Amino acid sequence: MNLRERVYEFVVDLAPLPAVPVVGTRRTFPVRRLYCVGRNYAEHTREMGGDPKREKPFFFQKAPDSIVTDGVFPYPPLTSDVHHEIELVVALKAGGQNIPSAKAKDIVYGYATGLDMTRRDLQAEAKKQGRPWEAAKAFDRAAPLSAITPIEQSGFLTKGAITLDVNGERRQTGDLADMVWPVADIIAELSQLFLLAPGDLIFTGTPSGVGAVKRGDRLHGEIARLAPLDVVVT
Ligand code: MN
């Protein structure tokens, strides 16, 4: 057995490593960073008041420890307008800088169904004031996720239905083929800005139909060929 020579003694408790279950195994995917793409479906860009021409994608991060894998989303504080955004989440098994689109699929471990939960009222205020988005996007438990389906089981995804139901009613509908920037291009662009690494997760944007949730709501997200996501708002 390979033991590290130096044993660290931490001055405060070591935080648990965020990790996501993997379909068909008891092993888990350890999370390093959590990136998100803004406005990646034309219809959603329009509903947010934007112009969906193919500008460069823009990115933000959520806190890695904001992932939720037990299906419980507590209504967060200091907001009265929390929105659901159903998204394809890409899990990376390798990394690098300046990865060409044609090589992007080589670093994909698999995919999850995710929710980029958003305090929309705080985001609107941040946009108005030209301030950062963290309070709107990176709050505690802001990133519910399904188990990850390895790419060997799903194939490299370029199309397929993506939907979200709230209390049995369809709220969001789209197709992965409608992404302004497909997954390969997202990885290529993101890797110009950041050194990507194993354990990184990328939320790839949401189709139209985003809306508010309230306590007691049951959210059910589905993406073709992936594990579904079930979340209750408490
Ligand atoms: Mn989003």
Coordinates of N, CA and C and ligand atoms in Angstrom, one line a residue:
M1 N 0.8 -1.2 0.0 CA 0.0 0.0 0.0 C 0.9 1.3 0.0
N2 N 0.4 2.2 -0.7 CA 1.2 3.5 -0.9 C 0.7 4.5 0.2
L3 N 1.4 4.7 1.2 CA 1.0 5.7 2.2 C 1.8 7.0 2.0
R4 N 1.1 8.2 2.1 CA 1.8 9.4 2.0 C 2.7 9.6 3.2
E5 N 3.9 10.1 2.9 CA 4.9 10.3 4.0 C 4.4 11.3 5.1
R6 N 3.8 12.3 4.6 CA 3.4 13.4 5.6 C 2.0 13.2 5.9
V7 N 1.7 13.2 7.2 CA 0.3 13.1 7.6 C -0.1 14.5 8.1
Y8 N -1.1 15.1 7.4 CA -1.6 16.4 7.7 C -2.5 16.4 8.9
E9 N -2.2 17.4 9.8 CA -3.2 17.6 10.8 C -3.9 19.0 10.6
F10 N -5.1 18.9 10.3 CA -5.9 20.2 10.0 C -6.3 20.9 11.3
V11 N -6.3 22.2 11.1 CA -6.7 23.0 12.3 C -8.2 23.2 12.5
V12 N -8.9 22.9 11.4 CA -10.4 22.8 11.5 C -10.8 21.5 10.8
D13 N -12.1 21.1 10.9 CA -12.6 19.9 10.3 C -12.4 20.0 8.8
L14 N -12.0 18.9 8.2 CA -11.8 18.8 6.7 C -13.3 18.6 6.2
A15 N -13.6 19.5 5.2 CA -14.9 19.4 4.6 C -15.0 18.1 3.8
P16 N -16.2 17.5 3.7 CA -16.4 16.3 2.9 C -16.2 16.6 1.4
L17 N -15.6 15.7 0.7 CA -15.4 15.9 -0.7 C -16.7 15.7 -1.5
P18 N -17.1 16.8 -2.2 CA -18.4 16.6 -3.0 C -18.2 15.5 -4.0
A19 N -19.2 14.6 -4.1 CA -19.1 13.5 -5.0 C -20.5 13.1 -5.6
V20 N -20.5 12.5 -6.8 CA -21.8 12.1 -7.4 C -21.8 10.6 -7.7
P21 N -22.9 9.9 -7.3 CA -23.0 8.5 -7.6 C -22.9 8.3 -9.2
V22 N -22.4 7.1 -9.5 CA -22.4 6.7 -10.9 C -23.3 5.5 -11.2
V23 N -24.1 5.6 -12.2 CA -25.1 4.5 -12.5 C -24.3 3.2 -12.7
G24 N -24.9 2.2 -12.1 CA -24.4 0.8 -12.3 C -23.1 0.5 -11.5
T25 N -22.7 1.3 -10.5 CA -21.6 1.0 -9.7 C -21.7 1.6 -8.3
R26 N -20.9 1.1 -7.4 CA -20.9 1.8 -6.1 C -19.8 2.8 -6.0
R27 N -19.1 3.0 -7.0 CA -18.0 4.0 -7.0 C -18.6 5.3 -7.3
T28 N -18.0 6.4 -6.9 CA -18.5 7.8 -7.1 C -17.6 8.7 -7.9
F29 N -18.1 9.7 -8.4 CA -17.4 10.7 -9.2 C -17.0 11.9 -8.3
P30 N -15.7 12.1 -8.0 CA -15.4 13.2 -7.1 C -15.4 14.6 -7.9
V31 N -16.0 15.6 -7.3 CA -16.2 16.8 -8.0 C -15.1 17.8 -7.6
R32 N -14.5 18.4 -8.7 CA -13.5 19.5 -8.5 C -14.1 20.8 -8.7
R33 N -14.4 21.2 -9.9 CA -15.1 22.5 -10.2 C -16.4 22.3 -10.8
L34 N -17.3 23.3 -10.7 CA -18.6 23.2 -11.3 C -18.8 24.5 -12.1
Y35 N -18.7 24.3 -13.4 CA -18.9 25.4 -14.4 C -20.3 25.4 -15.0
C36 N -20.7 26.6 -15.4 CA -22.1 26.7 -16.0 C -21.9 27.6 -17.2
V37 N -22.7 27.3 -18.2 CA -22.8 28.1 -19.4 C -24.1 28.9 -19.3
G38 N -24.1 30.2 -19.7 CA -25.3 31.0 -19.7 C -25.9 31.0 -21.1
R39 N -27.2 31.1 -21.1 CA -28.0 31.3 -22.4 C -27.4 30.5 -23.6
N40 N -27.8 29.2 -23.5 CA -27.3 28.3 -24.6 C -28.4 27.7 -25.4
Y41 N -29.6 28.1 -25.2 CA -30.7 27.7 -26.1 C -31.4 29.0 -26.5
A42 N -31.6 29.1 -27.8 CA -32.2 30.4 -28.4 C -33.5 30.8 -27.7
E43 N -34.4 29.9 -27.5 CA -35.7 30.2 -26.9 C -35.6 30.8 -25.5
H44 N -34.6 30.2 -24.7 CA -34.4 30.7 -23.4 C -33.8 32.1 -23.4
T45 N -32.8 32.3 -24.3 CA -32.2 33.6 -24.4 C -33.3 34.7 -24.7
R46 N -34.3 34.3 -25.5 CA -35.4 35.2 -25.8 C -36.2 35.5 -24.6
E47 N -36.5 34.4 -23.8 CA -37.4 34.6 -22.7 C -36.7 35.4 -21.6
M48 N -35.4 35.5 -21.6 CA -34.6 36.3 -20.6 C -34.4 37.7 -21.2
G49 N -34.9 38.0 -22.4 CA -34.8 39.3 -22.9 C -33.6 39.6 -23.7
G50 N -32.9 38.5 -24.1 CA -31.6 38.6 -24.9 C -31.8 38.4 -26.4
D51 N -30.7 38.5 -27.1 CA -30.7 38.3 -28.6 C -29.9 37.1 -28.9
P52 N -30.6 36.0 -29.4 CA -29.9 34.7 -29.5 C -29.0 34.6 -30.7
K53 N -28.3 35.6 -31.1 CA -27.3 35.3 -32.1 C -26.1 34.7 -31.5
R54 N -25.3 34.0 -32.4 CA -24.3 33.1 -31.8 C -23.1 33.9 -31.4
E55 N -23.2 34.5 -30.2 CA -22.1 35.2 -29.6 C -21.2 34.1 -28.9
K56 N -20.0 34.5 -28.5 CA -19.2 33.6 -27.7 C -20.0 33.2 -26.4
P57 N -19.9 31.9 -26.0 CA -20.6 31.5 -24.8 C -19.9 32.2 -23.6
F58 N -20.7 32.5 -22.5 CA -20.1 33.0 -21.3 C -20.4 32.0 -20.2
F59 N -19.5 32.1 -19.2 CA -19.4 31.1 -18.2 C -19.5 31.7 -16.8
F60 N -20.0 30.9 -15.8 CA -19.9 31.3 -14.4 C -19.7 30.0 -13.6
Q61 N -19.4 30.1 -12.3 CA -19.2 28.9 -11.5 C -20.2 28.8 -10.4
K62 N -20.5 27.6 -10.0 CA -21.3 27.4 -8.8 C -20.3 26.8 -7.8
A63 N -20.6 26.8 -6.5 CA -19.7 26.2 -5.5 C -19.8 24.7 -5.7
P64 N -18.6 23.9 -5.8 CA -18.7 22.5 -5.9 C -19.5 21.8 -4.8
D65 N -19.4 22.4 -3.6 CA -20.2 21.8 -2.5 C -21.7 22.2 -2.4
S66 N -22.1 22.8 -3.5 CA -23.6 23.1 -3.6 C -24.3 22.0 -4.3
I67 N -23.6 20.9 -4.8 CA -24.3 19.8 -5.4 C -25.2 19.1 -4.4
V68 N -26.4 18.6 -4.9 CA -27.3 17.9 -4.1 C -27.6 16.6 -4.8
T69 N -27.3 15.5 -4.0 CA -27.6 14.2 -4.7 C -28.6 13.4 -3.9
D70 N -29.2 14.0 -2.9 CA -30.3 13.3 -2.1 C -31.7 13.7 -2.5
G71 N -31.8 14.6 -3.5 CA -33.1 15.0 -4.0 C -33.8 16.0 -3.1
V72 N -33.1 16.6 -2.2 CA -33.8 17.6 -1.3 C -33.2 19.0 -1.6
F73 N -34.1 19.9 -1.9 CA -33.7 21.3 -2.2 C -34.4 22.2 -1.2
P74 N -33.7 22.7 -0.1 CA -34.4 23.6 0.8 C -34.5 25.0 0.2
Y75 N -35.7 25.6 0.3 CA -36.0 26.9 -0.3 C -35.0 27.9 0.4
P76 N -34.1 28.5 -0.5 CA -33.0 29.3 0.1 C -33.5 30.7 0.7
P77 N -32.7 31.3 1.6 CA -33.1 32.5 2.2 C -32.9 33.8 1.3
L78 N -33.5 34.9 1.7 CA -33.3 36.2 1.1 C -33.7 36.2 -0.4
T79 N -34.8 35.5 -0.7 CA -35.3 35.5 -2.1 C -36.8 35.2 -2.0
S80 N -37.5 35.6 -3.1 CA -38.9 35.2 -3.2 C -39.2 34.7 -4.6
D81 N -38.1 34.4 -5.4 CA -38.3 34.0 -6.8 C -37.1 33.1 -7.2
V82 N -37.3 31.8 -6.7 CA -36.2 30.8 -7.1 C -36.7 30.0 -8.3
H83 N -35.9 30.0 -9.3 CA -36.2 29.4 -10.6 C -35.5 28.0 -10.8
H84 N -36.2 27.2 -11.5 CA -35.6 25.9 -12.0 C -35.0 26.1 -13.4
E85 N -33.9 25.5 -13.6 CA -33.3 25.5 -15.0 C -32.7 24.1 -15.2
I86 N -33.5 23.3 -15.9 CA -33.0 21.9 -16.2 C -31.9 21.9 -17.2
E87 N -30.8 21.1 -17.0 CA -29.6 21.2 -17.8 C -28.9 19.9 -18.0
L88 N -28.4 19.6 -19.1 CA -27.4 18.5 -19.3 C -26.1 18.9 -18.6
V89 N -25.6 18.0 -17.8 CA -24.4 18.2 -17.0 C -23.3 17.2 -17.6
V90 N -22.2 17.8 -18.0 CA -21.1 16.9 -18.5 C -20.0 16.7 -17.4
A91 N -19.6 15.5 -17.2 CA -18.6 15.1 -16.2 C -17.3 14.8 -16.9
L92 N -16.2 15.4 -16.5 CA -14.9 15.2 -17.2 C -14.0 14.2 -16.5
K93 N -13.4 13.3 -17.3 CA -12.5 12.3 -16.8 C -11.0 12.7 -17.0
A94 N -10.8 13.8 -17.8 CA -9.5 14.3 -18.1 C -9.6 15.8 -18.3
G95 N -8.5 16.4 -18.5 CA -8.5 17.9 -18.6 C -7.6 18.4 -19.7
G96 N -7.2 19.7 -19.5 CA -6.2 20.3 -20.4 C -6.6 21.7 -20.8
Q97 N -5.8 22.3 -21.5 CA -6.0 23.7 -22.0 C -6.1 23.7 -23.5
N98 N -6.9 24.6 -24.0 CA -7.0 24.7 -25.5 C -7.3 23.4 -26.2
I99 N -8.4 22.8 -25.7 CA -8.8 21.5 -26.3 C -9.6 21.7 -27.5
P100 N -9.2 21.2 -28.7 CA -10.0 21.4 -29.9 C -11.4 20.7 -29.8
S101 N -12.4 21.2 -30.4 CA -13.7 20.6 -30.4 C -13.7 19.1 -30.8
A102 N -12.9 18.8 -31.8 CA -12.8 17.5 -32.3 C -12.3 16.5 -31.3
K103 N -11.5 17.0 -30.2 CA -10.9 16.1 -29.2 C -11.8 16.1 -27.9
A104 N -12.8 17.0 -27.9 CA -13.5 17.2 -26.6 C -14.1 15.9 -26.1
K105 N -14.6 15.1 -27.0 CA -15.3 13.9 -26.5 C -14.4 12.9 -25.7
D106 N -13.1 13.0 -26.0 CA -12.1 12.1 -25.4 C -12.0 12.4 -23.9
I107 N -12.4 13.6 -23.4 CA -12.3 13.9 -22.0 C -13.6 13.8 -21.2
V108 N -14.6 13.4 -21.9 CA -16.0 13.2 -21.2 C -16.1 11.9 -20.5
Y109 N -16.3 11.9 -19.2 CA -16.6 10.6 -18.5 C -18.0 10.2 -18.7
G110 N -18.9 11.1 -18.5 CA -20.3 10.8 -18.6 C -21.2 12.0 -18.4
Y111 N -22.5 11.8 -18.2 CA -23.5 12.9 -18.1 C -24.4 12.7 -16.9
A112 N -24.9 13.8 -16.4 CA -26.0 13.8 -15.4 C -27.1 14.7 -15.9
T113 N -28.3 14.5 -15.3 CA -29.4 15.5 -15.4 C -29.3 16.4 -14.2
G114 N -29.2 17.7 -14.5 CA -29.0 18.6 -13.4 C -30.0 19.8 -13.4
L115 N -30.0 20.5 -12.2 CA -30.8 21.7 -12.1 C -29.9 22.8 -11.6
D116 N -29.8 23.9 -12.4 CA -29.1 25.1 -12.1 C -30.1 26.0 -11.4
M117 N -30.3 25.8 -10.1 CA -31.3 26.6 -9.3 C -30.8 28.0 -9.2
T118 N -31.7 29.0 -9.3 CA -31.3 30.4 -9.5 C -32.2 31.3 -8.6
R119 N -31.6 32.1 -7.8 CA -32.4 33.2 -7.1 C -32.5 34.3 -8.1
R120 N -33.6 34.2 -8.9 CA -33.8 35.1 -10.1 C -33.9 36.6 -9.7
D121 N -34.5 36.8 -8.5 CA -34.6 38.2 -8.1 C -33.2 38.8 -7.8
L122 N -32.4 38.0 -7.1 CA -31.0 38.5 -6.8 C -30.2 38.6 -8.1
Q123 N -30.4 37.7 -9.1 CA -29.7 37.8 -10.4 C -30.1 39.1 -11.1
A124 N -31.4 39.4 -11.1 CA -31.9 40.6 -11.8 C -31.2 41.8 -11.2
E125 N -31.2 41.9 -9.9 CA -30.6 43.0 -9.2 C -29.1 43.1 -9.5
A126 N -28.4 41.9 -9.5 CA -26.9 41.9 -9.9 C -26.7 42.4 -11.3
K127 N -27.5 42.0 -12.2 CA -27.4 42.4 -13.6 C -27.6 44.0 -13.7
K128 N -28.6 44.5 -13.0 CA -28.9 45.9 -13.0 C -27.7 46.7 -12.5
Q129 N -27.1 46.2 -11.4 CA -26.0 46.9 -10.7 C -24.6 46.6 -11.3
G130 N -24.6 45.6 -12.2 CA -23.3 45.2 -12.8 C -22.5 44.5 -11.8
R131 N -23.1 43.7 -10.9 CA -22.4 43.0 -9.8 C -22.3 41.5 -10.2
P132 N -21.4 40.8 -9.4 CA -21.3 39.3 -9.7 C -22.5 38.5 -9.4
W133 N -22.6 37.3 -9.9 CA -23.8 36.5 -9.8 C -23.8 35.5 -8.7
E134 N -22.7 35.4 -7.9 CA -22.6 34.3 -6.9 C -23.9 34.2 -6.0
A135 N -24.4 35.3 -5.5 CA -25.5 35.2 -4.6 C -26.7 34.6 -5.3
A136 N -26.8 34.8 -6.6 CA -28.0 34.2 -7.4 C -27.8 32.8 -7.8
K137 N -26.5 32.4 -7.9 CA -26.2 31.1 -8.6 C -25.4 30.1 -7.7
A138 N -24.6 30.6 -6.8 CA -23.7 29.7 -6.1 C -24.0 29.4 -4.6
F139 N -25.3 29.6 -4.3 CA -25.8 29.4 -2.9 C -25.8 27.9 -2.5
D140 N -26.0 27.7 -1.2 CA -26.0 26.3 -0.7 C -27.1 25.5 -1.3
R141 N -26.7 24.3 -1.7 CA -27.6 23.3 -2.4 C -28.3 23.8 -3.7
A142 N -27.5 24.6 -4.4 CA -28.1 25.2 -5.6 C -27.9 24.3 -6.9
A143 N -27.4 23.1 -6.7 CA -27.1 22.3 -7.9 C -27.5 20.8 -7.7
P144 N -28.8 20.5 -7.7 CA -29.3 19.1 -7.6 C -28.8 18.4 -8.9
L145 N -28.4 17.1 -8.7 CA -27.9 16.3 -9.8 C -28.5 14.9 -9.7
S146 N -28.7 14.2 -10.8 CA -28.9 12.8 -10.9 C -27.6 12.1 -10.8
A147 N -27.7 10.7 -10.7 CA -26.4 9.9 -10.9 C -25.9 10.2 -12.3
I148 N -24.5 9.9 -12.4 CA -23.9 10.1 -13.7 C -24.0 8.8 -14.5
T149 N -24.3 8.9 -15.8 CA -24.3 7.8 -16.7 C -23.0 7.9 -17.5
P150 N -22.2 6.8 -17.4 CA -20.9 6.9 -18.2 C -21.2 6.9 -19.7
I151 N -20.3 7.5 -20.4 CA -20.5 7.7 -21.9 C -20.5 6.4 -22.6
E152 N -19.9 5.3 -22.0 CA -20.0 4.0 -22.7 C -21.5 3.5 -22.7
Q153 N -22.3 4.0 -21.8 CA -23.7 3.6 -21.8 C -24.6 4.5 -22.6
S154 N -24.2 5.8 -22.6 CA -25.1 6.8 -23.2 C -24.7 7.1 -24.6
G155 N -23.4 6.9 -25.0 CA -22.9 7.5 -26.2 C -22.6 9.0 -26.0
F156 N -21.9 9.6 -27.0 CA -21.6 11.0 -26.9 C -22.9 11.8 -27.4
L157 N -23.5 12.6 -26.5 CA -24.8 13.1 -26.7 C -24.7 14.4 -27.5
T158 N -25.5 14.4 -28.7 CA -25.6 15.6 -29.5 C -27.1 16.0 -29.7
K159 N -27.9 15.0 -29.4 CA -29.4 15.3 -29.5 C -30.1 14.4 -28.5
G160 N -31.4 14.8 -28.3 CA -32.2 14.0 -27.4 C -33.1 15.0 -26.6
A161 N -34.3 14.5 -26.2 CA -35.2 15.3 -25.4 C -34.7 15.7 -24.1
I162 N -35.0 16.9 -23.6 CA -34.7 17.4 -22.3 C -35.9 18.1 -21.7
T163 N -36.4 17.6 -20.6 CA -37.7 18.1 -20.1 C -37.7 18.2 -18.6
L164 N -38.6 19.1 -18.1 CA -38.8 19.2 -16.6 C -40.2 19.4 -16.3
D165 N -40.7 18.5 -15.4 CA -42.1 18.6 -14.9 C -42.1 19.1 -13.5
V166 N -43.1 19.9 -13.2 CA -43.2 20.3 -11.8 C -44.6 19.9 -11.3
N167 N -44.7 19.0 -10.3 CA -45.9 18.4 -9.8 C -46.7 17.8 -11.0
G168 N -46.0 17.1 -11.9 CA -46.7 16.4 -12.9 C -47.0 17.2 -14.2
E169 N -46.7 18.5 -14.1 CA -47.0 19.4 -15.3 C -45.8 19.8 -16.0
R170 N -45.8 19.6 -17.3 CA -44.6 20.0 -18.1 C -44.3 21.5 -18.1
R171 N -43.1 21.8 -17.7 CA -42.7 23.2 -17.6 C -41.6 23.6 -18.7
Q172 N -40.6 22.7 -18.8 CA -39.6 23.0 -19.8 C -39.5 21.8 -20.8
T173 N -39.3 22.2 -22.0 CA -39.1 21.2 -23.1 C -38.1 21.7 -24.1
G174 N -37.1 20.8 -24.4 CA -36.2 21.2 -25.4 C -35.5 20.0 -26.0
D175 N -34.5 20.2 -26.9 CA -33.7 19.1 -27.4 C -32.3 19.5 -27.4
L176 N -31.4 18.6 -27.0 CA -30.0 18.9 -26.9 C -29.4 19.4 -28.2
A177 N -30.1 19.0 -29.3 CA -29.7 19.5 -30.7 C -29.9 21.0 -30.8
D178 N -30.7 21.6 -30.0 CA -31.0 23.0 -30.1 C -30.0 23.9 -29.3
M179 N -28.9 23.3 -28.7 CA -27.9 24.1 -28.1 C -27.3 25.1 -29.1
V180 N -27.1 26.3 -28.7 CA -26.4 27.3 -29.5 C -24.9 26.8 -29.7
W181 N -24.3 26.4 -28.5 CA -23.0 25.9 -28.5 C -23.1 24.4 -28.0
P182 N -22.8 23.4 -28.9 CA -22.9 22.0 -28.5 C -21.8 21.7 -27.5
V183 N -21.9 20.6 -26.9 CA -20.9 20.2 -25.8 C -19.5 20.3 -26.2
A184 N -19.2 19.8 -27.4 CA -17.8 19.8 -27.9 C -17.2 21.3 -28.0
D185 N -18.1 22.2 -28.4 CA -17.7 23.6 -28.6 C -17.5 24.3 -27.2
I186 N -18.4 23.9 -26.3 CA -18.4 24.4 -24.9 C -17.1 24.0 -24.2
I187 N -16.7 22.8 -24.4 CA -15.4 22.3 -23.8 C -14.2 23.0 -24.4
A188 N -14.3 23.2 -25.8 CA -13.2 23.9 -26.4 C -13.1 25.4 -25.9
E189 N -14.2 26.1 -25.8 CA -14.2 27.5 -25.4 C -13.8 27.6 -23.9
L190 N -14.4 26.7 -23.1 CA -14.1 26.8 -21.6 C -12.6 26.5 -21.4
S191 N -12.0 25.6 -22.2 CA -10.6 25.2 -22.0 C -9.6 26.3 -22.4
Q192 N -10.1 27.3 -23.1 CA -9.3 28.5 -23.4 C -9.2 29.4 -22.2
L193 N -10.3 29.4 -21.4 CA -10.3 30.3 -20.2 C -9.7 29.6 -19.0
F194 N -9.9 28.3 -18.8 CA -9.5 27.6 -17.6 C -8.8 26.3 -18.0
L195 N -7.9 25.9 -17.1 CA -7.3 24.6 -17.2 C -8.2 23.6 -16.7
L196 N -8.8 22.8 -17.6 CA -9.8 21.8 -17.1 C -9.1 20.6 -16.5
A197 N -9.9 19.8 -15.7 CA -9.2 18.7 -15.0 C -10.3 17.7 -14.7
P198 N -9.8 16.4 -14.4 CA -10.7 15.4 -14.0 C -11.5 15.8 -12.8
G199 N -12.8 15.5 -12.8 CA -13.7 15.9 -11.7 C -14.5 17.2 -11.9
D200 N -14.2 17.9 -13.0 CA -14.9 19.1 -13.4 C -16.3 18.7 -13.9
L201 N -17.3 19.5 -13.6 CA -18.7 19.3 -14.1 C -19.0 20.6 -14.9
I202 N -19.7 20.4 -16.0 CA -20.2 21.6 -16.8 C -21.7 21.5 -17.0
F203 N -22.4 22.5 -16.4 CA -23.8 22.7 -16.7 C -23.9 23.4 -18.1
T204 N -24.7 22.9 -19.0 CA -24.6 23.3 -20.4 C -25.7 24.2 -20.9
G205 N -26.5 24.8 -19.9 CA -27.5 25.8 -20.3 C -28.9 25.1 -20.3
T206 N -29.9 25.9 -20.2 CA -31.3 25.4 -20.0 C -32.2 25.8 -21.2
P207 N -33.1 24.9 -21.6 CA -34.1 25.3 -22.6 C -35.1 26.3 -22.0
S208 N -36.1 26.8 -22.8 CA -37.0 27.7 -22.4 C -38.0 27.1 -21.4
G209 N -38.7 28.0 -20.7 CA -39.8 27.5 -19.7 C -39.4 27.6 -18.3
V210 N -38.2 28.3 -18.0 CA -37.8 28.5 -16.6 C -38.9 29.2 -15.8
G211 N -39.0 28.9 -14.5 CA -40.1 29.5 -13.7 C -39.8 29.2 -12.3
A212 N -40.7 29.8 -11.4 CA -40.5 29.8 -10.0 C -40.9 28.5 -9.4
V213 N -40.3 28.1 -8.3 CA -40.7 27.0 -7.5 C -41.2 27.5 -6.1
K214 N -42.0 26.6 -5.4 CA -42.4 26.9 -4.1 C -42.2 25.7 -3.2
R215 N -42.3 25.9 -1.9 CA -42.1 24.7 -1.0 C -43.2 23.7 -1.3
G216 N -42.7 22.4 -1.3 CA -43.6 21.3 -1.5 C -43.7 20.9 -3.0
D217 N -43.1 21.7 -3.9 CA -43.1 21.3 -5.3 C -42.2 20.0 -5.5
R218 N -42.7 19.2 -6.4 CA -41.9 18.0 -6.8 C -41.4 18.2 -8.3
L219 N -40.1 18.2 -8.4 CA -39.5 18.5 -9.8 C -39.0 17.1 -10.3
H220 N -39.3 16.9 -11.6 CA -38.9 15.7 -12.3 C -38.2 16.0 -13.6
G221 N -36.9 15.8 -13.7 CA -36.2 16.2 -14.9 C -35.8 14.9 -15.7
E222 N -35.9 15.0 -17.0 CA -35.4 13.8 -17.8 C -34.6 14.3 -19.0
I223 N -33.6 13.5 -19.3 CA -32.8 13.7 -20.5 C -32.7 12.3 -21.1
A224 N -32.9 12.2 -22.4 CA -32.9 10.9 -23.1 C -31.6 10.2 -22.9
R225 N -31.7 8.9 -22.5 CA -30.6 8.0 -22.3 C -29.8 8.2 -20.9
L226 N -30.3 9.2 -20.1 CA -29.6 9.4 -18.8 C -30.6 9.1 -17.6
A227 N -30.0 9.0 -16.4 CA -30.8 8.8 -15.2 C -31.6 10.1 -15.0
P228 N -32.9 9.9 -14.6 CA -33.7 11.0 -14.3 C -33.4 11.7 -13.0
L229 N -33.9 12.9 -12.8 CA -33.6 13.6 -11.5 C -35.0 13.9 -10.8
D230 N -35.1 13.6 -9.6 CA -36.3 13.9 -8.8 C -35.8 14.7 -7.6
V231 N -36.5 15.9 -7.4 CA -36.2 16.8 -6.3 C -37.4 17.3 -5.7
V232 N -37.4 17.4 -4.4 CA -38.5 18.0 -3.7 C -38.0 19.3 -3.0
V233 N -38.8 20.4 -3.1 CA -38.5 21.7 -2.5 C -39.1 21.7 -1.1
T234 N -38.2 21.9 -0.1 CA -38.7 21.8 1.3 C -38.5 23.2 2.0
Ligands
MN1 MN -28.4 27.8 -16.2

